Structures are given as structure tokens and as C-alpha cells.
Coordinates of C-alpha atoms and ligand atoms in Angstrom, one line a residue:
X1 CA -46.3 36.1 -6.9
X2 CA -46.1 36.0 -3.2
X3 CA -47.1 39.2 -1.5
X4 CA -49.1 42.3 -2.0
X5 CA -47.5 45.2 -0.2
X6 CA -49.1 48.6 0.4
X7 CA -52.6 47.4 1.2
X8 CA -53.9 45.1 3.9
X9 CA -57.7 45.2 3.8
X10 CA -60.2 46.7 1.4
X11 CA -63.7 45.2 1.9
X12 CA -65.6 42.2 3.0
X13 CA -65.3 39.9 6.0
X14 CA -62.2 38.7 7.9
X15 CA -61.7 35.1 8.9
X16 CA -59.5 33.6 11.5
X17 CA -58.2 30.2 10.5
X18 CA -59.4 27.5 12.9
X19 CA -55.9 27.1 14.5
X20 CA -56.2 30.8 15.4
X21 CA -52.7 31.6 14.0
X22 CA -53.7 33.4 10.9
X23 CA -56.3 35.9 9.6
X24 CA -57.6 36.0 6.0
X25 CA -58.1 39.5 4.7
X26 CA -59.6 40.5 1.3
X27 CA -57.3 43.0 -0.5
X28 CA -59.1 44.0 -3.7
X29 CA -59.5 41.0 -5.9
X30 CA -57.1 38.9 -3.8
X31 CA -56.8 37.4 -0.3
X32 CA -53.8 38.1 2.0
X33 CA -53.0 35.7 4.8
X34 CA -51.6 37.3 7.9
X35 CA -49.7 34.9 10.1
X36 CA -50.0 36.4 13.6
X37 CA -47.5 34.1 15.3
X38 CA -44.6 34.5 12.9
X39 CA -45.5 38.1 11.9
X40 CA -45.6 37.4 8.2
X41 CA -48.1 37.8 5.4
X42 CA -48.6 36.3 2.0
X43 CA -51.1 36.9 -0.7
X44 CA -52.8 33.9 -2.5
X45 CA -51.7 33.7 -6.1
X46 CA -55.4 33.5 -7.1
X47 CA -57.3 36.6 -8.3
X48 CA -61.0 37.3 -9.0
X49 CA -62.2 39.5 -11.8
X50 CA -63.8 41.9 -9.4
X51 CA -63.1 42.9 -5.8
X52 CA -64.0 40.4 -3.1
X53 CA -67.1 41.2 -1.0
X54 CA -67.5 38.0 1.0
X55 CA -65.5 34.9 2.0
X56 CA -66.2 31.6 3.7
X57 CA -63.8 29.0 5.0
X58 CA -64.6 25.3 5.6
X59 CA -64.2 24.2 9.2
X60 CA -61.2 22.1 8.4
X61 CA -59.6 25.2 6.7
X62 CA -59.0 23.5 3.4
X63 CA -61.7 25.2 1.2
X64 CA -62.0 28.9 0.8
X65 CA -64.9 30.4 -1.1
X66 CA -64.5 34.0 -2.3
X67 CA -67.4 36.0 -3.8
X68 CA -67.5 39.3 -5.6
X69 CA -70.4 41.8 -5.7
X70 CA -72.2 40.1 -8.5
X71 CA -72.1 36.6 -6.9
X72 CA -69.3 35.2 -8.9
X73 CA -67.2 32.9 -6.7
X74 CA -64.0 31.1 -6.6
X75 CA -63.2 27.9 -4.8
X76 CA -59.7 27.8 -3.5
X77 CA -57.7 25.0 -1.9
X78 CA -56.2 27.1 0.9
X79 CA -53.3 24.9 2.1
X80 CA -52.1 24.4 -1.5
X81 CA -53.0 27.9 -2.5
X82 CA -54.6 26.8 -5.8
X83 CA -57.8 27.6 -7.6
X84 CA -60.1 24.6 -7.7
X85 CA -63.1 26.0 -9.5
X86 CA -65.1 29.0 -10.7
X87 CA -68.7 29.3 -9.8
X88 CA -71.6 31.8 -10.2
X89 CA -74.3 32.2 -7.6
X90 CA -76.2 34.4 -10.1
X91 CA -77.2 37.0 -7.5
X92 CA -75.3 39.1 -4.9
X93 CA -74.5 36.9 -1.9
X94 CA -74.8 38.7 1.4
X95 CA -74.2 35.8 3.7
X96 CA -72.5 32.4 3.3
X97 CA -71.6 29.9 5.9
X98 CA -70.2 26.3 5.9
X99 CA -72.1 24.1 8.4
X100 CA -69.9 23.2 11.4
X101 CA -69.7 19.6 10.2
X102 CA -68.3 20.8 6.9
X103 CA -71.0 19.0 4.8
X104 CA -73.1 22.0 3.6
X105 CA -72.9 25.6 2.6
X106 CA -75.8 27.9 3.2
X107 CA -75.8 31.0 1.0
X108 CA -78.3 33.8 0.8
X109 CA -79.8 34.5 -2.6
X110 CA -81.9 37.6 -2.1
X111 CA -84.8 36.5 0.2
X112 CA -84.0 32.8 -0.3
X113 CA -81.4 30.4 1.3
X114 CA -79.6 28.1 -1.0
X115 CA -78.2 24.9 0.5
X116 CA -75.2 23.5 -1.4
X117 CA -73.3 20.3 -0.8
X118 CA -69.9 21.4 0.3
X119 CA -67.5 20.9 -2.6
X120 CA -65.0 18.2 -2.5
X121 CA -61.4 18.8 -1.8
X122 CA -60.1 18.0 -5.3
X123 CA -61.0 19.2 -8.7
X124 CA -64.3 17.9 -9.8
X125 CA -66.4 18.3 -12.9
X126 CA -69.2 20.1 -11.0
X127 CA -67.9 21.0 -7.5
X128 CA -71.0 22.9 -6.5
X129 CA -74.1 20.9 -6.3
X130 CA -77.3 22.6 -5.1
X131 CA -79.3 20.6 -2.5
X132 CA -82.3 22.9 -2.2
X133 CA -83.6 26.5 -2.1
X134 CA -85.7 27.6 0.8
X135 CA -87.9 30.6 1.1
X136 CA -89.8 32.3 3.9
X137 CA -88.4 35.8 4.2
X138 CA -90.0 38.9 2.6
X139 CA -86.7 40.8 2.1
X140 CA -83.0 40.2 1.7
X141 CA -81.3 37.8 4.0
X142 CA -78.3 39.5 5.7
X143 CA -76.8 36.8 7.8
X144 CA -76.9 33.0 8.2
X145 CA -75.7 31.1 11.2
X146 CA -75.7 27.3 11.9
X147 CA -76.5 25.5 15.1
X148 CA -73.5 23.7 16.6
X149 CA -74.9 20.3 15.6
X150 CA -75.4 21.4 11.9
X151 CA -79.1 20.4 12.0
X152 CA -80.6 23.9 12.0
X153 CA -79.7 27.4 10.9
X154 CA -80.9 30.9 11.6
X155 CA -81.3 33.6 9.0
X156 CA -81.6 37.3 9.8
X157 CA -83.2 39.6 7.3
X158 CA -84.0 43.1 6.3
X159 CA -87.7 42.1 6.8
X160 CA -87.0 42.5 10.6
X161 CA -87.4 38.9 11.4
X162 CA -85.2 35.9 12.1
X163 CA -86.2 32.4 10.8
X164 CA -85.2 29.1 12.2
X165 CA -84.8 26.3 9.6
X166 CA -84.3 22.6 10.0
X167 CA -81.8 21.2 7.6
X168 CA -83.5 17.9 6.8
X169 CA -87.0 19.3 6.5
X170 CA -89.3 18.4 3.7
X171 CA -90.2 20.8 0.9
X172 CA -93.4 22.3 2.4
X173 CA -91.7 22.9 5.7
X174 CA -92.5 26.3 7.3
X175 CA -89.7 27.8 9.2
X176 CA -90.4 29.3 12.6
X177 CA -90.4 33.1 12.7
X178 CA -88.8 35.1 15.5
X179 CA -90.4 38.5 15.1
X180 CA -90.1 41.5 17.4
X181 CA -87.3 43.6 16.1
X182 CA -88.2 47.0 14.6
X183 CA -85.3 47.2 12.1
X184 CA -83.2 45.0 9.9
X185 CA -81.8 42.1 11.9
X186 CA -78.0 41.9 11.4
X187 CA -77.2 38.7 13.3
X188 CA -78.8 35.7 15.1
X189 CA -77.0 33.0 16.8
X190 CA -77.6 29.8 18.9
X191 CA -75.8 29.4 22.2
X192 CA -73.6 26.4 22.3
X193 CA -76.2 24.3 24.2
X194 CA -78.9 25.5 21.7
X195 CA -81.1 26.6 24.6
X196 CA -80.8 30.2 23.7
X197 CA -80.9 32.4 20.6
X198 CA -79.5 35.9 20.5
X199 CA -80.6 38.4 17.8
X200 CA -79.4 41.9 17.1
X201 CA -80.8 44.6 14.9
X202 CA -79.4 47.6 13.2
X203 CA -81.2 50.0 15.6
X204 CA -79.2 48.6 18.5
X205 CA -81.7 46.1 20.0
X206 CA -80.4 42.8 21.3
X207 CA -82.9 40.1 22.2
X208 CA -82.4 37.0 24.1
X209 CA -84.8 34.1 23.1
X210 CA -85.5 31.0 25.0
X211 CA -87.8 28.1 24.3
X212 CA -90.3 25.9 25.9
X213 CA -90.7 22.6 24.2
X214 CA -94.2 21.5 23.2
X215 CA -93.7 18.6 25.6
X216 CA -93.2 21.0 28.4
X217 CA -96.0 23.2 27.2
X218 CA -98.4 20.2 27.0
X219 CA -97.9 19.6 30.7
X220 CA -98.9 23.1 31.5
X221 CA -102.3 24.7 31.2
X222 CA -102.0 26.9 28.2
X223 CA -101.2 24.2 25.7
X224 CA -103.0 24.7 22.4
X225 CA -101.6 22.0 20.2
X226 CA -101.8 18.5 21.4
X227 CA -101.1 16.7 18.2
X228 CA -97.3 16.6 18.2
X229 CA -95.8 13.2 18.6
X230 CA -93.1 12.7 21.3
X231 CA -90.3 12.2 18.9
X232 CA -90.8 15.7 17.6
X233 CA -91.8 17.3 20.9
X234 CA -88.3 18.3 22.0
X235 CA -87.1 19.6 18.7
X236 CA -85.6 23.0 18.6
X237 CA -87.6 24.1 15.6
X238 CA -90.9 22.8 17.0
X239 CA -90.3 24.6 20.3
X240 CA -91.9 27.9 21.1
X241 CA -89.2 30.5 21.2
X242 CA -90.0 33.6 23.3
X243 CA -88.2 36.7 24.1
X244 CA -86.8 36.4 27.6
X245 CA -84.7 39.5 27.7
X246 CA -84.2 42.7 25.8
X247 CA -81.3 45.1 25.8
X248 CA -80.9 48.4 24.0
X249 CA -77.5 49.8 23.3
X250 CA -78.0 53.2 24.5
X251 CA -76.4 55.2 21.8
X252 CA -78.3 58.2 20.4
X253 CA -78.9 57.6 16.7
X254 CA -75.9 55.4 16.5
X255 CA -76.4 52.3 14.4
X256 CA -75.0 48.8 14.7
X257 CA -72.7 48.2 11.8
X258 CA -71.1 44.9 12.5
X259 CA -71.5 42.1 15.0
X260 CA -70.1 38.7 15.9
X261 CA -70.9 36.1 18.5
X262 CA -68.6 33.8 20.2
X263 CA -70.7 30.9 21.5
X264 CA -68.2 29.0 23.7
X265 CA -67.8 31.9 26.1
X266 CA -71.1 33.7 25.3
X267 CA -69.4 36.8 24.1
X268 CA -70.9 39.3 21.7
X269 CA -68.9 42.0 19.9
X270 CA -70.9 44.9 18.5
X271 CA -69.5 47.6 16.3
X272 CA -71.3 50.9 16.1
X273 CA -71.4 53.5 13.3
X274 CA -69.2 55.9 15.4
X275 CA -66.2 53.5 15.4
X276 CA -66.9 52.3 19.0
X277 CA -66.9 48.6 19.8
X278 CA -68.5 46.9 22.8
X279 CA -67.9 43.4 24.1
X280 CA -70.9 42.0 25.9
X281 CA -71.5 38.9 27.9
X282 CA -74.9 37.3 27.3
X283 CA -77.4 36.6 28.6
X284 CA -76.5 39.1 31.3
X285 CA -75.8 41.9 28.7
X286 CA -72.9 43.0 30.9
X287 CA -70.5 45.3 29.0
X288 CA -67.0 43.9 29.6
X289 CA -65.0 46.0 27.3
X290 CA -65.5 49.1 25.2
X291 CA -63.0 50.3 22.7
X292 CA -63.0 53.3 20.4
X293 CA -60.7 52.3 17.6
X294 CA -61.5 54.6 14.8
X295 CA -63.3 57.8 13.8
X296 CA -64.6 55.9 10.8
X297 CA -66.9 53.0 10.5
X298 CA -65.6 49.6 11.0
X299 CA -66.9 47.2 8.3
X300 CA -66.3 43.9 9.9
X301 CA -65.4 42.2 13.1
X302 CA -64.6 38.7 14.0
X303 CA -63.4 36.8 17.1
X304 CA -60.9 34.0 17.3
X305 CA -61.7 30.5 18.6
X306 CA -60.7 31.2 22.2
X307 CA -62.5 34.5 22.2
X308 CA -59.4 36.6 23.1
X309 CA -58.5 38.2 19.8
X310 CA -60.8 40.5 17.9
X311 CA -60.0 41.4 14.3
X312 CA -61.4 44.6 12.8
X313 CA -61.4 45.8 9.2
X314 CA -62.1 49.3 8.0
X315 CA -62.4 49.8 4.3
X316 CA -62.4 53.7 4.5
X317 CA -59.0 53.6 6.2
X318 CA -57.7 50.4 4.6
X319 CA -57.0 49.3 8.1
X320 CA -56.6 45.8 9.6
X321 CA -56.4 45.4 13.4
X322 CA -56.2 42.5 15.7
X323 CA -56.8 43.4 19.3
X324 CA -56.3 41.3 22.4
X325 CA -58.9 42.7 24.7
X326 CA -57.8 41.2 28.0
X327 CA -54.3 42.8 27.8
X328 CA -55.6 45.8 25.7
X329 CA -52.8 45.5 23.2
X330 CA -52.7 45.3 19.4
X331 CA -51.5 42.0 18.0
X332 CA -51.5 43.5 14.6
X333 CA -52.1 47.0 13.4
X334 CA -51.6 47.6 9.7
X335 CA -52.9 50.2 7.4
X336 CA -52.5 50.8 3.6
X337 CA -52.5 54.2 1.8
X338 CA -55.7 56.1 2.1
X339 CA -55.8 57.1 -1.6
X340 CA -53.8 55.9 -4.5
X341 CA -50.2 54.9 -4.2
X342 CA -48.0 56.9 -6.5
X343 CA -44.5 55.7 -6.1
X344 CA -42.3 52.9 -4.8
X345 CA -38.7 52.1 -4.4
X346 CA -36.6 49.1 -3.2
X347 CA -33.7 49.5 -0.9
X348 CA -30.4 48.4 -2.3
X349 CA -30.5 45.0 -0.5
X350 CA -34.1 44.4 -1.5
X351 CA -35.2 43.9 2.1
X352 CA -37.4 46.9 2.3
X353 CA -39.8 48.7 0.1
X354 CA -40.9 52.3 0.4
X355 CA -44.2 53.6 -0.9
X356 CA -45.5 57.1 -1.4
X357 CA -49.2 58.0 -1.8
X358 CA -51.7 60.7 -2.6
X359 CA -52.5 60.7 1.2
X360 CA -49.1 62.4 1.7
X361 CA -47.7 59.3 3.6
X362 CA -44.4 57.6 3.1
X363 CA -44.6 53.9 4.3
X364 CA -41.8 51.5 4.6
X365 CA -42.5 47.7 4.2
X366 CA -40.5 44.6 5.1
X367 CA -40.5 42.6 1.8
X368 CA -40.1 39.3 3.7
X369 CA -42.9 39.7 6.1
X370 CA -45.1 42.1 4.0
X371 CA -45.6 44.3 7.0
X372 CA -45.3 48.0 7.2
X373 CA -43.0 49.0 10.0
X374 CA -42.9 52.7 9.8
X375 CA -45.2 55.5 8.4
X376 CA -44.0 59.1 7.9
X377 CA -46.7 61.7 7.8
X378 CA -44.6 64.8 7.4
X379 CA -45.7 65.7 3.9
X380 CA -48.8 67.9 3.5
X381 CA -49.7 66.8 0.0
X382 CA -49.2 64.0 -2.6
X383 CA -45.9 62.2 -2.4
X384 CA -44.8 61.8 -6.0
X385 CA -41.5 60.0 -5.7
X386 CA -39.5 58.0 -3.1
X387 CA -36.0 56.8 -3.3
X388 CA -33.5 55.0 -1.0
X389 CA -29.9 56.3 -0.8
X390 CA -27.6 53.7 -2.3
X391 CA -25.7 53.4 1.0
X392 CA -26.8 53.9 4.6
X393 CA -30.3 53.8 5.9
X394 CA -31.7 57.0 4.4
X395 CA -34.9 57.4 2.4
X396 CA -35.9 60.4 0.3
X397 CA -39.3 61.6 -0.8
X398 CA -40.5 64.4 -3.1
X399 CA -44.0 65.9 -2.8
X400 CA -46.4 68.3 -4.4
X401 CA -46.2 70.2 -1.1
X402 CA -42.9 71.7 -2.4
X403 CA -40.6 69.8 -0.2
X404 CA -38.1 67.0 -0.6
X405 CA -37.5 65.1 2.7
X406 CA -34.8 62.8 4.0
X407 CA -35.7 60.2 6.6
X408 CA -33.4 58.4 8.9
X409 CA -34.4 54.7 8.9
X410 CA -32.5 54.0 12.1
X411 CA -34.1 56.6 14.3
X412 CA -37.3 56.8 12.1
X413 CA -37.4 60.6 11.7
X414 CA -37.4 63.2 9.1
X415 CA -33.9 64.7 9.6
X416 CA -33.7 67.1 6.7
X417 CA -36.1 69.0 4.5
X418 CA -35.1 70.5 1.2
X419 CA -37.1 73.4 -0.2
X420 CA -37.0 75.8 -3.1
X421 CA -36.9 79.7 -2.9
X422 CA -40.3 79.9 -4.6
X423 CA -43.1 77.3 -4.1
X424 CA -43.0 74.5 -6.6
X425 CA -44.5 71.0 -7.0
X426 CA -42.0 68.2 -7.0
X427 CA -42.7 65.1 -9.1
X428 CA -39.5 63.2 -9.6
X429 CA -36.5 62.5 -7.5
X430 CA -33.0 61.0 -7.6
X431 CA -30.0 60.6 -5.2
X432 CA -26.5 60.4 -6.6
X433 CA -24.5 57.2 -6.1
X434 CA -22.5 58.7 -3.3
X435 CA -25.6 59.8 -1.4
X436 CA -24.3 63.4 -1.2
X437 CA -26.5 65.1 -3.8
X438 CA -30.3 64.9 -4.2
X439 CA -32.2 66.2 -7.2
X440 CA -35.9 66.8 -7.8
X441 CA -37.9 67.7 -10.9
X442 CA -41.0 69.9 -10.9
X443 CA -44.4 69.7 -12.6
X444 CA -45.0 73.5 -12.7
X445 CA -41.7 75.3 -13.4
X446 CA -40.1 72.4 -15.3
X447 CA -36.9 72.8 -13.4
X448 CA -34.6 70.5 -11.6
X449 CA -33.4 71.4 -8.1
X450 CA -30.1 70.1 -6.8
X451 CA -29.2 70.1 -3.1
X452 CA -26.4 69.0 -0.9
X453 CA -27.7 66.3 1.4
X454 CA -25.4 67.1 4.3
X455 CA -26.0 70.8 4.5
X456 CA -29.4 71.0 2.9
X457 CA -28.1 73.9 0.8
X458 CA -29.5 74.4 -2.7
X459 CA -26.6 74.0 -5.1
X460 CA -28.3 74.6 -8.5
X461 CA -31.5 75.0 -10.4
X462 CA -31.3 73.3 -13.9
X463 CA -33.7 74.9 -16.3
X464 CA -34.4 73.9 -19.9
X465 CA -37.3 71.5 -20.0
X466 CA -40.6 72.8 -21.3
X467 CA -42.9 70.3 -19.6
X468 CA -43.1 68.5 -16.2
X469 CA -39.9 66.6 -15.3
X470 CA -41.2 63.1 -14.9
X471 CA -38.0 61.1 -14.3
X472 CA -34.5 61.5 -13.2
X473 CA -31.5 59.2 -13.0
X474 CA -27.8 59.4 -12.4
X475 CA -25.3 57.5 -14.5
X476 CA -23.6 54.9 -12.3
X477 CA -20.2 56.2 -13.4
X478 CA -19.2 59.9 -13.7
X479 CA -21.2 62.9 -12.8
X480 CA -24.0 62.6 -15.3
X481 CA -27.6 63.3 -14.6
X482 CA -30.3 62.3 -17.1
X483 CA -33.8 63.8 -17.0
X484 CA -37.0 62.8 -18.9
X485 CA -40.0 65.1 -19.4
X486 CA -43.5 65.4 -20.8
X487 CA -41.9 67.8 -23.3
X488 CA -40.8 64.6 -25.2
X489 CA -37.1 65.2 -24.5
X490 CA -34.5 63.5 -22.4
X491 CA -31.6 65.7 -21.3
X492 CA -28.2 65.0 -19.9
X493 CA -26.6 67.3 -17.4
X494 CA -23.0 67.6 -16.3
Ligands
LIG1 C1 -44.8 39.3 16.4 O1 -45.3 40.6 16.8 C2 -45.8 40.6 18.1 C3 -46.4 41.9 18.3 O2 -45.7 43.0 17.7 C4 -44.6 40.3 19.1 O3 -45.1 40.3 20.4 C5 -44.1 38.9 18.7 O4 -43.0 38.6 19.6 C6 -43.7 38.8 17.3 N1 -43.3 37.4 17.0 C7 -42.3 37.1 16.2 C8 -42.1 35.6 16.0 O5 -41.5 37.9 15.8
LIG2 C1 -62.4 19.5 4.4 O1 -63.8 19.9 4.3 C2 -64.3 19.8 3.0 C3 -65.7 20.4 3.0 O2 -66.1 21.0 4.2 C4 -64.3 18.4 2.4 O3 -64.7 18.4 1.1 C5 -62.8 18.0 2.5 O4 -62.8 16.6 2.1 C6 -62.2 18.1 3.9 N1 -60.8 17.8 3.7 C7 -60.1 17.1 4.6 C8 -58.7 16.9 4.4 O5 -60.7 16.6 5.6
LIG3 C1 -56.6 56.9 -8.3 O1 -56.1 57.0 -9.6 C2 -57.0 56.8 -10.6 C3 -56.3 56.7 -11.9 O2 -55.4 57.8 -12.0 C4 -58.1 57.8 -10.6 O3 -59.1 57.6 -11.5 C5 -58.8 57.8 -9.2 O4 -59.7 58.8 -9.1 C6 -57.7 57.9 -8.1 N1 -58.4 57.7 -6.8 C7 -58.3 58.5 -5.8 C8 -59.0 58.1 -4.6 O5 -57.8 59.6 -5.9
LIG4 C1 -38.3 41.5 8.0 O1 -39.1 40.5 8.7 C2 -38.4 39.4 9.0 C3 -39.3 38.4 9.7 O2 -40.5 38.4 9.2 C4 -37.2 39.7 9.9 O3 -36.5 38.5 10.1 C5 -36.3 40.7 9.2 O4 -35.3 41.1 10.1 C6 -37.1 41.9 8.8 N1 -36.3 42.8 8.0 C7 -36.1 44.1 8.2 C8 -35.3 44.8 7.3 O5 -36.7 44.6 9.2
LIG5 C1 -74.4 40.4 9.3 O1 -74.5 41.3 8.2 C2 -74.3 42.6 8.5 C3 -74.7 43.4 7.3 O2 -74.3 42.9 6.1 C4 -72.8 42.8 8.9 O3 -72.6 44.1 9.3 C5 -72.5 41.8 10.1 O4 -71.2 41.9 10.4 C6 -72.9 40.4 9.7 N1 -72.8 39.6 10.9 C7 -72.2 38.5 10.9 C8 -72.2 37.7 12.1 O5 -71.8 38.0 9.8

């Protein structure tokens, strides 16, 4: 198994590999890897029982953790594409992050954070070992982010607060609370120098926090606690974090749906419920780019390591996009079928695959790269059958909209449309070996229509079946057509 064609993104988060060359995208219960440099994709030969909801990748890009909606997880060796272990977090996991040094995994477990030792590279008896469970929040934790030095992490929660934890703290440690948001906090991040924290809530409020160490506070007048020893005095978690700037995304009733922060260049990407994205510089809150990429909500966004590429996933549209914001161009733009896929057909040389779907679309995929390179939207209803002509670059499709269409795969256009005198619904299709005759069976009148491909003229209507005509094929030799039907008969036609 090497590639899953027809779908590019279904749900969950997207991850850029650290080299920036590839993007990992969840497709149902599997993961596809899109190579953005060589324009290729492949699907990992590992599958989960249920669809993937969340993924995390170790900083050295060797270990991939995939999690389903129930908290069941797989540990995958990404370079070798093999499954290392199964694991169950025993609760839905909303956030999971490897520490930047690769030693730990922080995962949310309702209102708690579980810290796990990062599993080893090889198969082990118990690859997941829990280090500790930390509480503090009053509601579900939505996101976790580590400090660049791996010593602290921030959690953002539905309880409208952010908490700052120290990794090596003792059991009775009380995390610092950053309160002030009036809605669920979706993300909280340290700046690279750890002097700033940025937090963003669902209602569109972005706060900038800065701290004053207790040592600094002690030197000023309003110091209230004097009993901190100097070793601790400069610690980030002992400091007093205060809001030093507030910004409200001025969008009437529009909620923040997704967000990502890129610390090296202080860039924040915010995705709103109306499909608009904003790229902001912090702490200035200057909007450097706005993009409306969809009428539908975008479920996830991520930035590559140099901050130039933004990857978006929309589960409603099954869309995966990689956008280079400086040049305003798509690096990758792929979309699967909106509803179910109903039919597929290989070209004679096996290089291309055509798919038809309930969305009325006909898509053509390159079987080597796994990318769709053309989509035909001419049909008005379900496409029930697709078929390549044996010779030449011609593709046919039959639809419930009462048409059979022929597409030119050199000029990418619908060059001929075959119709019936009375409206019918087509459900099966075949092209004769010479490519001169096309036949389509119907679901409602149980007939087979025969057309001349060149002229588009209807040559014959073959009646006889008493149920929907579900399959058609030509004998490779001689002029013999065979039809199969829900009436339990197969018929041969001269
Ligand atoms: C990959 O696709 C991009 C964008 O379509 C194009 O600019 C680039 O040249 C392609 N690379 C290769 C190796 O084909
Ligand atoms: C990669 O990181 C994981 C955990 O983060 C570690 O177990 C593994 O040994 C590392 N592998 C290499 C090749 O460095
Ligand atoms: C897809 O097909 C399945 C099985 O035929 C059906 O249950 C489901 O409703 C279909 N989905 C959509 C979106 O039409
Ligand atoms: C399919 O993609 C590969 C590269 O990924 C390319 O070399 C090949 O020409 C493409 N084939 C077709 C039929 O477009
Ligand atoms: C945080 O969680 C929210 C809701 O689950 C999600 O929309 C957002 O993209 C997440 N942000 C990050 C940085 O993971």
C-alpha cells in the first residue's frame, strides 16, 4: 500500500516536518505525507481503528503519535513507516506536544496534563511511561505549548485561563494562573526569549503578557513578598506576569477557530469562523496579511519553520492548502470529493486515475504523485461511472443528471455531451475498444443508450432489462456488449 488517492485531508491538525519539505495530513484513519519539494504524496501503511483527531511529531521527526477521538494512540516510526506500538490515553486528547528537547510529551487529559517520557525509537515492552499528572484547571485543556528551553509549558483552557507550569516542580506545586480572558483560551505561547507570553481566546481577544521578576519587584516599592531566595528570583514561573497589551480582532460575532504562533519571527496566524485568516506581528499587533481562502471554516493552520509557508486544512471541503504569504501563491492546493466517491477508473497506461463522486465532480489523479491535476465540475448531479477511452487522452463520465460527458485530457475540457430524448439517470458506462462508441445504462428506464463519440449522435436504445443496469462491458474481440442488472440477469448484445 503506498498511496491514498481521492482524499487529502479529513480532520485533525497538520504538521510540517522539521526540514520544512513535507506536510503530514490526516486522511481518515491514515496519514498522508505530502512532499512539497518533489510534488509527491504517499500514505503511511499504518491504520488506526478510528479516524485520526490529533497528531504529534517528535522534534527530530522520527516519532509520530496519532490519536483518535477516544484517546487511542499509535506510535509510528516515521522514517521507516512502521508501527511501533499501540497505546490508550483513556480519555479524549485535545492537545499533545513533544517538548522541544524531545524528552517529554505533554498531553491533555480533560482538565489535567499528563507528562510522559518520550518513547524510545525502537520497539520496547512499554514505550509509554507516565512521569506525572498535573492539575490546576477547572475545565478541559485545549492547547499545550512548551517554552523553547523545555523547562516550562503553558496550558490554555475552556476555563478561560492559561496556566504556567514548571516541568521539574514538586507534587504540591501550584502553577501560575494568567486570568483575564472572557472566553475559552485557544492558544498561549512563549516568545523565543521567554520574556513575553501571547494568549488568544475564542472571542477574538489577543493578550500580550510580560513579567517582572520578584528580584526586580523587591527593588521597587510595591513588593509584597520578600521571602524568595535569589536562585528562584528570576524564574519565569515565579515572576509576576501582567497584561501589557490587549488587542481585539474587530470582527462582529466572528469567532477564532484556529491559531498558530511562530516564535522566531513573532508571527501569529489566526483563522476566523468566516474562513478569513490574518497574519499578525506581535507585540505590535500589526496585521501584515489577510487572506480569505474559503467560505467554510478552516479547522487547522500551521506555519513552517521559516515562517513563510502556511498550511490550512478544512474538513468540510476536504481541502489541504499550503500558501506562501509573501509571494501570495499556493504551493499546494488539493481537494478531495465533497461527498462519497462513487466510481474510479485507471487509464490504460496506469499513470492516471479518474474518480467520480456524489458531488458531481470528476477528478483526475496522477498515480505516481498522488496529486489531483484536474477537476471537471460540469455535471449537475452524482457521477455514477467514469471510464477512459482505450486510446487517446479521453475520459468519459455518466451521471444521474442525465448526461454522459467526454473530456479532453490534453486541453482539459468537456468536448462532447451525450443526452437522451427523455430525461433518464445514468448509472453505468462503457467505451468500445476503438473508442468510437460509448454506451450508458440507466437506473430508472433500465435501458442502454448507445452513441457515436465523434458525432454525438444517439445510435440505439437497447431495452430488455427489468432493473437498473449496473454494469457494462465490451468483449475485447468482436462487437459484443455485455450488461449486468439488478434484475439478476446478464445480457449479451450484438
Ligand atoms: C512542484 O510544484 C510547484 C508548484 O506547482 C512548482 O513550482 C515546482 O516547480 C514543482 N516541483 C517539481 C520538482 O516538480
Ligand atoms: C528522536 O527523538 C525521540 C524522542 O523525542 C528519541 O526517542 C529518539 O531516540 C530520537 N532519535 C534519534 C535518531 O535521535
Ligand atoms: C456515503 O455512502 C454511505 C454508504 O452508502 C452512506 O451511508 C452515507 O450517507 C454517504 N455519505 C454521504 C455524505 O452522502
Ligand atoms: C505524475 O507525476 C510525476 C512526478 O511526480 C511526473 O513525473 C509525471 O509526468 C506525472 N504524470 C502525469 C501523467 O502527469
Ligand atoms: C488550540 O485548540 C483549538 C481548539 O481545539 C484549535 O482550534 C487551535 O488550532 C489550537 N491551537 C494550537 C496552537 O494548537
